PDB file of C-alpha atoms in Angstrom:
ATOM      1  CA  UNK A  30     -46.030  71.928 -24.107  1.00 51.00           C
ATOM      2  CA  UNK A  31     -42.868  70.655 -24.302  1.00 71.00           C
ATOM      3  CA  UNK A  32     -42.230  66.379 -24.102  1.00 79.00           C
ATOM      4  CA  UNK A  33     -41.949  65.798 -20.862  1.00 86.00           C
ATOM      5  CA  UNK A  34     -38.248  63.804 -20.137  1.00 92.00           C
ATOM      6  CA  UNK A  35     -37.867  61.144 -17.089  1.00 94.00           C
ATOM      7  CA  UNK A  36     -34.617  60.179 -16.531  1.00 96.00           C
ATOM      8  CA  UNK A  37     -33.862  57.074 -14.451  1.00 95.00           C
ATOM      9  CA  UNK A  38     -30.415  56.204 -12.613  1.00 96.00           C
ATOM     10  CA  UNK A  39     -30.161  52.784 -11.366  1.00 93.00           C
ATOM     11  CA  UNK A  40     -27.662  50.819  -9.805  1.00 91.00           C
ATOM     12  CA  UNK A  41     -28.664  47.608 -11.410  1.00 88.00           C
ATOM     13  CA  UNK A  42     -30.194  47.541 -14.773  1.00 85.00           C
ATOM     14  CA  UNK A  43     -33.017  49.974 -13.814  1.00 87.00           C
ATOM     15  CA  UNK A  44     -35.930  48.083 -14.643  1.00 85.00           C
ATOM     16  CA  UNK A  45     -37.909  48.510 -11.338  1.00 83.00           C
ATOM     17  CA  UNK A  46     -37.778  52.269 -11.629  1.00 86.00           C
ATOM     18  CA  UNK A  47     -38.564  52.246 -15.517  1.00 89.00           C
ATOM     19  CA  UNK A  48     -42.216  50.517 -14.182  1.00 89.00           C
ATOM     20  CA  UNK A  49     -42.933  52.327 -11.561  1.00 91.00           C
ATOM     21  CA  UNK A  50     -42.483  55.360 -13.835  1.00 89.00           C
ATOM     22  CA  UNK A  51     -44.364  54.303 -16.390  1.00 88.00           C
ATOM     23  CA  UNK A  52     -47.386  52.859 -14.260  1.00 89.00           C
ATOM     24  CA  UNK A  53     -47.352  56.614 -12.822  1.00 90.00           C
ATOM     25  CA  UNK A  54     -46.955  58.703 -16.280  1.00 87.00           C
ATOM     26  CA  UNK A  55     -49.619  56.617 -17.419  1.00 84.00           C
ATOM     27  CA  UNK A  56     -52.485  58.346 -15.302  1.00 87.00           C
ATOM     28  CA  UNK A  57     -51.522  61.677 -17.294  1.00 85.00           C
ATOM     29  CA  UNK A  58     -50.005  61.299 -20.787  1.00 77.00           C
ATOM     30  CA  UNK A  59     -50.201  58.029 -23.191  1.00 69.00           C
ATOM     31  CA  UNK A  60     -47.089  55.923 -23.946  1.00 58.00           C
ATOM     32  CA  UNK A  61     -46.147  58.849 -27.331  1.00 62.00           C
ATOM     33  CA  UNK A  62     -46.095  61.455 -25.187  1.00 77.00           C
ATOM     34  CA  UNK A  63     -43.079  60.859 -23.060  1.00 84.00           C
ATOM     35  CA  UNK A  64     -39.003  60.178 -23.516  1.00 88.00           C
ATOM     36  CA  UNK A  65     -37.488  57.813 -20.753  1.00 90.00           C
ATOM     37  CA  UNK A  66     -33.638  58.164 -20.751  1.00 93.00           C
ATOM     38  CA  UNK A  67     -32.490  54.998 -18.594  1.00 92.00           C
ATOM     39  CA  UNK A  68     -29.062  54.874 -16.783  1.00 93.00           C
ATOM     40  CA  UNK A  69     -27.977  51.159 -15.213  1.00 92.00           C
ATOM     41  CA  UNK A  70     -25.237  50.083 -13.086  1.00 91.00           C
ATOM     42  CA  UNK A  71     -23.955  53.261 -11.573  1.00 93.00           C
ATOM     43  CA  UNK A  72     -21.865  53.184  -8.840  1.00 89.00           C
ATOM     44  CA  UNK A  73     -20.303  56.083  -8.180  1.00 93.00           C
ATOM     45  CA  UNK A  74     -20.943  59.742  -7.693  1.00 96.00           C
ATOM     46  CA  UNK A  75     -19.403  62.228 -10.753  1.00 95.00           C
ATOM     47  CA  UNK A  76     -21.326  59.494 -12.755  1.00 94.00           C
ATOM     48  CA  UNK A  77     -24.788  60.700 -11.016  1.00 96.00           C
ATOM     49  CA  UNK A  78     -23.891  64.485 -11.286  1.00 96.00           C
ATOM     50  CA  UNK A  79     -23.937  64.354 -15.083  1.00 96.00           C
ATOM     51  CA  UNK A  80     -27.004  62.646 -15.032  1.00 96.00           C
ATOM     52  CA  UNK A  81     -28.684  64.852 -12.889  1.00 97.00           C
ATOM     53  CA  UNK A  82     -26.984  68.289 -15.225  1.00 96.00           C
ATOM     54  CA  UNK A  83     -28.434  66.585 -17.868  1.00 96.00           C
ATOM     55  CA  UNK A  84     -31.946  65.951 -16.503  1.00 96.00           C
ATOM     56  CA  UNK A  85     -31.515  69.851 -15.251  1.00 96.00           C
ATOM     57  CA  UNK A  86     -31.059  70.732 -18.954  1.00 95.00           C
ATOM     58  CA  UNK A  87     -34.209  68.799 -20.515  1.00 94.00           C
ATOM     59  CA  UNK A  88     -36.094  69.814 -16.854  1.00 93.00           C
ATOM     60  CA  UNK A  89     -36.652  66.139 -16.560  1.00 95.00           C
ATOM     61  CA  UNK A  90     -38.238  64.405 -13.638  1.00 94.00           C
ATOM     62  CA  UNK A  91     -35.876  61.985 -11.960  1.00 97.00           C
ATOM     63  CA  UNK A  92     -36.266  58.448 -10.611  1.00 96.00           C
ATOM     64  CA  UNK A  93     -33.694  56.412  -9.187  1.00 95.00           C
ATOM     65  CA  UNK A  94     -33.039  52.689  -7.579  1.00 93.00           C
ATOM     66  CA  UNK A  95     -30.289  52.524  -5.716  1.00 93.00           C
ATOM     67  CA  UNK A  96     -29.654  50.493  -2.586  1.00 90.00           C
ATOM     68  CA  UNK A  97     -26.546  52.256  -1.120  1.00 91.00           C
ATOM     69  CA  UNK A  98     -27.858  54.889   1.814  1.00 91.00           C
ATOM     70  CA  UNK A  99     -24.760  57.228   0.540  1.00 93.00           C
ATOM     71  CA  UNK A 100     -25.855  57.379  -3.151  1.00 94.00           C
ATOM     72  CA  UNK A 101     -29.206  58.283  -2.263  1.00 93.00           C
ATOM     73  CA  UNK A 102     -29.041  60.572   0.060  1.00 95.00           C
ATOM     74  CA  UNK A 103     -26.413  62.013  -2.662  1.00 97.00           C
ATOM     75  CA  UNK A 104     -29.306  61.993  -4.813  1.00 97.00           C
ATOM     76  CA  UNK A 105     -31.115  63.433  -2.588  1.00 96.00           C
ATOM     77  CA  UNK A 106     -28.768  66.748  -1.503  1.00 96.00           C
ATOM     78  CA  UNK A 107     -27.486  67.529  -5.481  1.00 97.00           C
ATOM     79  CA  UNK A 108     -30.967  67.311  -7.102  1.00 97.00           C
ATOM     80  CA  UNK A 109     -32.767  70.064  -4.068  1.00 96.00           C
ATOM     81  CA  UNK A 110     -29.278  72.426  -5.175  1.00 96.00           C
ATOM     82  CA  UNK A 111     -30.298  72.044  -8.859  1.00 96.00           C
ATOM     83  CA  UNK A 112     -33.913  72.419  -8.180  1.00 96.00           C
ATOM     84  CA  UNK A 113     -35.212  69.221  -9.657  1.00 96.00           C
ATOM     85  CA  UNK A 114     -38.015  67.124  -8.943  1.00 96.00           C
ATOM     86  CA  UNK A 115     -36.364  63.346  -7.900  1.00 96.00           C
ATOM     87  CA  UNK A 116     -37.787  60.150  -6.809  1.00 95.00           C
ATOM     88  CA  UNK A 117     -36.294  57.871  -4.508  1.00 96.00           C
ATOM     89  CA  UNK A 118     -38.261  54.928  -5.437  1.00 94.00           C
ATOM     90  CA  UNK A 119     -36.727  52.126  -3.329  1.00 90.00           C
ATOM     91  CA  UNK A 120     -35.570  53.987  -0.656  1.00 91.00           C
ATOM     92  CA  UNK A 121     -38.000  54.444   1.359  1.00 93.00           C
ATOM     93  CA  UNK A 122     -39.157  51.114   1.766  1.00 91.00           C
ATOM     94  CA  UNK A 123     -36.018  49.796   2.317  1.00 89.00           C
ATOM     95  CA  UNK A 124     -35.757  51.861   5.434  1.00 90.00           C
ATOM     96  CA  UNK A 125     -38.905  50.771   6.432  1.00 92.00           C
ATOM     97  CA  UNK A 126     -38.077  47.171   6.087  1.00 92.00           C
ATOM     98  CA  UNK A 127     -34.526  47.411   7.729  1.00 89.00           C
ATOM     99  CA  UNK A 128     -37.462  48.803  11.210  1.00 92.00           C
ATOM    100  CA  UNK A 129     -39.329  45.707  10.554  1.00 92.00           C
ATOM    101  CA  UNK A 130     -36.603  43.700  10.976  1.00 91.00           C
ATOM    102  CA  UNK A 131     -34.307  45.083  12.694  1.00 92.00           C
ATOM    103  CA  UNK A 132     -31.228  44.321  10.360  1.00 90.00           C
ATOM    104  CA  UNK A 133     -28.950  46.205   7.428  1.00 87.00           C
ATOM    105  CA  UNK A 134     -29.974  45.358   3.748  1.00 84.00           C
ATOM    106  CA  UNK A 135     -27.036  43.549   1.862  1.00 79.00           C
ATOM    107  CA  UNK A 136     -26.543  47.202  -0.326  1.00 76.00           C
ATOM    108  CA  UNK A 137     -26.108  44.239  -2.666  1.00 74.00           C
ATOM    109  CA  UNK A 138     -27.483  45.721  -6.655  1.00 76.00           C
ATOM    110  CA  UNK A 139     -28.986  43.399  -9.287  1.00 63.00           C
ATOM    111  CA  UNK A 140     -30.215  40.512  -6.687  1.00 67.00           C
ATOM    112  CA  UNK A 141     -32.989  40.234  -8.645  1.00 63.00           C
ATOM    113  CA  UNK A 142     -31.204  39.432 -11.911  1.00 59.00           C
ATOM    114  CA  UNK A 143     -28.697  36.349 -10.630  1.00 57.00           C
ATOM    115  CA  UNK A 144     -29.116  33.162 -12.334  1.00 54.00           C
ATOM    116  CA  UNK A 145     -30.490  31.144  -9.159  1.00 66.00           C
ATOM    117  CA  UNK A 146     -33.049  27.997  -9.410  1.00 76.00           C
ATOM    118  CA  UNK A 147     -36.348  30.526 -10.099  1.00 80.00           C
ATOM    119  CA  UNK A 148     -34.235  31.998 -13.047  1.00 79.00           C
ATOM    120  CA  UNK A 149     -33.496  28.793 -14.504  1.00 82.00           C
ATOM    121  CA  UNK A 150     -37.104  27.777 -13.684  1.00 89.00           C
ATOM    122  CA  UNK A 151     -38.294  30.860 -15.840  1.00 90.00           C
ATOM    123  CA  UNK A 152     -36.193  29.513 -18.587  1.00 90.00           C
ATOM    124  CA  UNK A 153     -37.421  26.132 -18.408  1.00 94.00           C
ATOM    125  CA  UNK A 154     -40.834  27.100 -18.935  1.00 95.00           C
ATOM    126  CA  UNK A 155     -40.681  29.777 -21.907  1.00 95.00           C
ATOM    127  CA  UNK A 156     -38.602  27.211 -24.040  1.00 94.00           C
ATOM    128  CA  UNK A 157     -41.788  24.065 -22.656  1.00 96.00           C
ATOM    129  CA  UNK A 158     -44.263  27.361 -24.115  1.00 96.00           C
ATOM    130  CA  UNK A 159     -42.539  27.349 -27.893  1.00 95.00           C
ATOM    131  CA  UNK A 160     -41.918  23.785 -27.698  1.00 95.00           C
ATOM    132  CA  UNK A 161     -45.750  23.058 -27.375  1.00 96.00           C
ATOM    133  CA  UNK A 162     -46.965  26.297 -28.815  1.00 96.00           C
ATOM    134  CA  UNK A 163     -50.819  25.800 -30.389  1.00 95.00           C
ATOM    135  CA  UNK A 164     -51.028  21.677 -30.370  1.00 94.00           C
ATOM    136  CA  UNK A 165     -47.766  21.197 -31.922  1.00 92.00           C
ATOM    137  CA  UNK A 166     -47.296  18.414 -29.728  1.00 94.00           C
ATOM    138  CA  UNK A 167     -50.300  16.845 -28.300  1.00 95.00           C
ATOM    139  CA  UNK A 168     -47.426  15.237 -25.626  1.00 93.00           C
ATOM    140  CA  UNK A 169     -47.384  18.474 -24.158  1.00 95.00           C
ATOM    141  CA  UNK A 170     -50.417  18.776 -22.137  1.00 97.00           C
ATOM    142  CA  UNK A 171     -50.482  16.098 -19.860  1.00 95.00           C
ATOM    143  CA  UNK A 172     -46.507  17.586 -18.731  1.00 95.00           C
ATOM    144  CA  UNK A 173     -48.455  21.083 -18.904  1.00 97.00           C
ATOM    145  CA  UNK A 174     -48.675  22.849 -15.533  1.00 97.00           C
ATOM    146  CA  UNK A 175     -51.391  24.932 -17.428  1.00 98.00           C
ATOM    147  CA  UNK A 176     -53.494  24.450 -20.891  1.00 98.00           C
ATOM    148  CA  UNK A 177     -54.882  27.032 -22.872  1.00 98.00           C
ATOM    149  CA  UNK A 178     -58.234  26.039 -25.167  1.00 98.00           C
ATOM    150  CA  UNK A 179     -59.479  28.499 -27.798  1.00 98.00           C
ATOM    151  CA  UNK A 180     -60.032  29.634 -31.812  1.00 98.00           C
ATOM    152  CA  UNK A 181     -57.515  31.071 -33.259  1.00 97.00           C
ATOM    153  CA  UNK A 182     -57.222  34.977 -32.386  1.00 96.00           C
ATOM    154  CA  UNK A 183     -57.731  33.969 -28.736  1.00 97.00           C
ATOM    155  CA  UNK A 184     -54.252  35.484 -27.489  1.00 96.00           C
ATOM    156  CA  UNK A 185     -53.226  32.030 -26.861  1.00 97.00           C
ATOM    157  CA  UNK A 186     -49.708  32.253 -27.620  1.00 97.00           C
ATOM    158  CA  UNK A 187     -48.934  35.651 -25.929  1.00 97.00           C
ATOM    159  CA  UNK A 188     -50.842  34.336 -22.951  1.00 98.00           C
ATOM    160  CA  UNK A 189     -48.621  31.234 -22.869  1.00 97.00           C
ATOM    161  CA  UNK A 190     -45.572  33.361 -22.660  1.00 96.00           C
ATOM    162  CA  UNK A 191     -46.818  35.517 -20.402  1.00 96.00           C
ATOM    163  CA  UNK A 192     -47.337  32.725 -17.890  1.00 97.00           C
ATOM    164  CA  UNK A 193     -43.920  31.312 -18.819  1.00 96.00           C
ATOM    165  CA  UNK A 194     -42.561  34.213 -17.371  1.00 93.00           C
ATOM    166  CA  UNK A 195     -44.282  33.130 -14.126  1.00 94.00           C
ATOM    167  CA  UNK A 196     -42.099  30.149 -14.675  1.00 94.00           C
ATOM    168  CA  UNK A 197     -45.577  28.547 -15.640  1.00 96.00           C
ATOM    169  CA  UNK A 198     -45.570  25.527 -18.453  1.00 96.00           C
ATOM    170  CA  UNK A 199     -48.215  26.406 -20.205  1.00 98.00           C
ATOM    171  CA  UNK A 200     -49.383  24.233 -23.844  1.00 97.00           C
ATOM    172  CA  UNK A 201     -51.900  25.300 -25.345  1.00 98.00           C
ATOM    173  CA  UNK A 202     -54.186  23.669 -28.073  1.00 98.00           C
ATOM    174  CA  UNK A 203     -55.807  25.694 -31.135  1.00 97.00           C
ATOM    175  CA  UNK A 204     -59.701  24.789 -31.688  1.00 97.00           C
ATOM    176  CA  UNK A 205     -60.856  23.435 -35.520  1.00 97.00           C
ATOM    177  CA  UNK A 206     -63.993  22.220 -36.738  1.00 97.00           C
ATOM    178  CA  UNK A 207     -62.391  20.146 -39.209  1.00 96.00           C
ATOM    179  CA  UNK A 208     -59.886  18.826 -36.529  1.00 95.00           C
ATOM    180  CA  UNK A 209     -60.225  16.461 -33.763  1.00 96.00           C
ATOM    181  CA  UNK A 210     -58.887  17.529 -30.017  1.00 97.00           C
ATOM    182  CA  UNK A 211     -56.527  15.449 -29.147  1.00 97.00           C
ATOM    183  CA  UNK A 212     -57.524  12.319 -27.244  1.00 97.00           C
ATOM    184  CA  UNK A 213     -54.953  14.078 -24.521  1.00 97.00           C
ATOM    185  CA  UNK A 214     -56.730  17.027 -24.087  1.00 97.00           C
ATOM    186  CA  UNK A 215     -59.189  14.812 -22.672  1.00 97.00           C
ATOM    187  CA  UNK A 216     -57.728  12.863 -20.384  1.00 96.00           C
ATOM    188  CA  UNK A 217     -55.717  14.988 -18.599  1.00 97.00           C
ATOM    189  CA  UNK A 218     -56.691  17.407 -14.729  1.00 96.00           C
ATOM    190  CA  UNK A 219     -59.468  19.543 -16.606  1.00 97.00           C
ATOM    191  CA  UNK A 220     -58.411  21.990 -13.821  1.00 95.00           C
ATOM    192  CA  UNK A 221     -55.987  22.765 -15.796  1.00 97.00           C
ATOM    193  CA  UNK A 222     -57.487  23.621 -18.620  1.00 98.00           C
ATOM    194  CA  UNK A 223     -58.878  26.942 -19.773  1.00 98.00           C
ATOM    195  CA  UNK A 224     -60.963  27.747 -22.469  1.00 98.00           C
ATOM    196  CA  UNK A 225     -60.739  31.290 -23.797  1.00 98.00           C
ATOM    197  CA  UNK A 226     -64.050  32.472 -25.263  1.00 98.00           C
ATOM    198  CA  UNK A 227     -64.414  35.078 -27.544  1.00 98.00           C
ATOM    199  CA  UNK A 228     -67.469  37.150 -28.902  1.00 97.00           C
ATOM    200  CA  UNK A 229     -67.887  36.363 -32.507  1.00 97.00           C
ATOM    201  CA  UNK A 230     -68.345  40.453 -32.905  1.00 97.00           C
ATOM    202  CA  UNK A 231     -65.137  41.322 -31.577  1.00 97.00           C
ATOM    203  CA  UNK A 232     -62.845  37.957 -33.289  1.00 97.00           C
ATOM    204  CA  UNK A 233     -64.569  38.869 -36.757  1.00 96.00           C
ATOM    205  CA  UNK A 234     -62.863  42.802 -36.080  1.00 95.00           C
ATOM    206  CA  UNK A 235     -59.800  40.864 -34.918  1.00 96.00           C
ATOM    207  CA  UNK A 236     -59.415  37.971 -37.248  1.00 95.00           C
ATOM    208  CA  UNK A 237     -60.140  41.254 -40.251  1.00 94.00           C
ATOM    209  CA  UNK A 238     -57.643  42.884 -38.919  1.00 93.00           C
ATOM    210  CA  UNK A 239     -55.167  40.531 -39.170  1.00 92.00           C
ATOM    211  CA  UNK A 240     -56.124  39.462 -42.519  1.00 94.00           C
ATOM    212  CA  UNK A 241     -55.209  42.828 -43.580  1.00 91.00           C
ATOM    213  CA  UNK A 242     -52.006  42.965 -41.548  1.00 90.00           C
ATOM    214  CA  UNK A 243     -51.258  40.124 -44.042  1.00 90.00           C
ATOM    215  CA  UNK A 244     -52.846  42.303 -47.324  1.00 89.00           C
ATOM    216  CA  UNK A 245     -55.473  39.378 -47.547  1.00 89.00           C
ATOM    217  CA  UNK A 246     -59.007  40.626 -48.573  1.00 85.00           C
ATOM    218  CA  UNK A 247     -60.739  40.862 -45.397  1.00 79.00           C
ATOM    219  CA  UNK A 248     -63.966  39.218 -46.773  1.00 80.00           C
ATOM    220  CA  UNK A 249     -61.765  35.518 -47.085  1.00 90.00           C
ATOM    221  CA  UNK A 250     -63.807  32.989 -45.004  1.00 93.00           C
ATOM    222  CA  UNK A 251     -60.906  32.985 -41.883  1.00 95.00           C
ATOM    223  CA  UNK A 252     -63.162  36.249 -40.517  1.00 94.00           C
ATOM    224  CA  UNK A 253     -66.918  35.643 -42.224  1.00 95.00           C
ATOM    225  CA  UNK A 254     -69.621  35.272 -39.762  1.00 95.00           C
ATOM    226  CA  UNK A 255     -70.998  32.405 -40.486  1.00 96.00           C
ATOM    227  CA  UNK A 256     -67.646  30.387 -40.574  1.00 97.00           C
ATOM    228  CA  UNK A 257     -66.589  32.330 -36.620  1.00 97.00           C
ATOM    229  CA  UNK A 258     -70.048  31.308 -35.142  1.00 97.00           C
ATOM    230  CA  UNK A 259     -68.984  27.774 -36.782  1.00 97.00           C
ATOM    231  CA  UNK A 260     -65.759  27.632 -34.844  1.00 98.00           C
ATOM    232  CA  UNK A 261     -67.208  29.326 -31.777  1.00 98.00           C
ATOM    233  CA  UNK A 262     -70.233  26.008 -30.902  1.00 98.00           C
ATOM    234  CA  UNK A 263     -67.313  23.561 -31.683  1.00 98.00           C
ATOM    235  CA  UNK A 264     -65.005  24.954 -29.077  1.00 98.00           C
ATOM    236  CA  UNK A 265     -68.270  25.602 -26.770  1.00 98.00           C
ATOM    237  CA  UNK A 266     -68.567  21.571 -27.326  1.00 98.00           C
ATOM    238  CA  UNK A 267     -65.135  21.067 -26.772  1.00 98.00           C
ATOM    239  CA  UNK A 268     -65.076  22.842 -23.713  1.00 98.00           C
ATOM    240  CA  UNK A 269     -67.689  21.372 -22.661  1.00 98.00           C
ATOM    241  CA  UNK A 270     -66.700  17.890 -22.945  1.00 97.00           C
ATOM    242  CA  UNK A 271     -63.368  18.495 -21.173  1.00 98.00           C
ATOM    243  CA  UNK A 272     -65.392  20.554 -17.812  1.00 97.00           C
ATOM    244  CA  UNK A 273     -62.783  23.200 -17.439  1.00 97.00           C
ATOM    245  CA  UNK A 274     -63.244  26.488 -16.096  1.00 97.00           C
ATOM    246  CA  UNK A 275     -63.606  29.569 -19.307  1.00 98.00           C
ATOM    247  CA  UNK A 276     -63.100  32.964 -19.197  1.00 98.00           C
ATOM    248  CA  UNK A 277     -64.261  35.138 -21.778  1.00 98.00           C
ATOM    249  CA  UNK A 278     -61.491  37.452 -23.407  1.00 98.00           C
ATOM    250  CA  UNK A 279     -63.126  39.379 -25.641  1.00 97.00           C
ATOM    251  CA  UNK A 280     -62.137  42.280 -23.924  1.00 95.00           C
ATOM    252  CA  UNK A 281     -59.515  41.562 -22.067  1.00 96.00           C
ATOM    253  CA  UNK A 282     -56.243  42.209 -21.951  1.00 95.00           C
ATOM    254  CA  UNK A 283     -53.275  39.304 -21.334  1.00 96.00           C
ATOM    255  CA  UNK A 284     -52.227  40.579 -18.265  1.00 95.00           C
ATOM    256  CA  UNK A 285     -56.345  40.452 -16.497  1.00 97.00           C
ATOM    257  CA  UNK A 286     -57.085  37.082 -18.007  1.00 97.00           C
ATOM    258  CA  UNK A 287     -53.506  35.936 -16.852  1.00 97.00           C
ATOM    259  CA  UNK A 288     -53.967  37.042 -13.493  1.00 96.00           C
ATOM    260  CA  UNK A 289     -57.794  35.370 -13.650  1.00 97.00           C
ATOM    261  CA  UNK A 290     -56.039  32.071 -14.555  1.00 97.00           C
ATOM    262  CA  UNK A 291     -53.638  32.306 -11.561  1.00 95.00           C
ATOM    263  CA  UNK A 292     -55.808  33.035  -8.919  1.00 94.00           C
ATOM    264  CA  UNK A 293     -58.392  29.858  -9.825  1.00 94.00           C
ATOM    265  CA  UNK A 294     -55.136  28.190 -10.029  1.00 90.00           C
ATOM    266  CA  UNK A 295     -54.405  28.920  -6.430  1.00 85.00           C
ATOM    267  CA  UNK A 296     -58.093  28.322  -5.418  1.00 83.00           C
ATOM    268  CA  UNK A 297     -57.200  24.427  -7.054  1.00 73.00           C
ATOM    269  CA  UNK A 298     -54.026  23.322  -5.536  1.00 63.00           C
TER     270      UNK A 298
END
């Protein structure tokens, strides 16, 4: 079977189209079996015609996000003429909202990428997550919206960054038996702290892979079952002392864990 090709046409960056197309593609094929060709900042019909012509040669599917109804209709007509499968990703939503709100949309591409207050809040949150990553400075615990607590390799850093993209200031604290956690951890609001629990077997697998990636022997103490059990037991005593929620991340993606935390955040507000 020929490798599927998908063309994305957008009057902005094309991120919306890419996310929707990828989500749909994953229901049929994995991420290595297709090619995405994104064409951003499209403003004229000649450029659209060229992209559609290329898509025709590649026997591709076309997804497009264009706020201008004239350009959307043009894509639709051209695609029909060329016998191309083209999907209008944003058009039906715009038209439904126009009927609901009884007003015309702004017809301004890229509004989601304007440098507004939300953008700067997100940047600030990302900088905060970097500054207070891995317990570097315990002063960040009190300032944080969310504090993650866990042993090494429980995805504290990627989870911090993911939540930062949602504009939450996140600090994370590693739990090591030989090191007393910072006193700030026991003085802050336990409702904003989250323990990241993991099964010993899963942690053992993860740490072995980590050692391999570093070119070290997988039998090092870092991945030894006895050491792992000691760390997890110590983690349990710490989170019990804090009195915070605990999430089992053993078989969860970062996004799944983040969604659980965000839901818990909403219930405690």
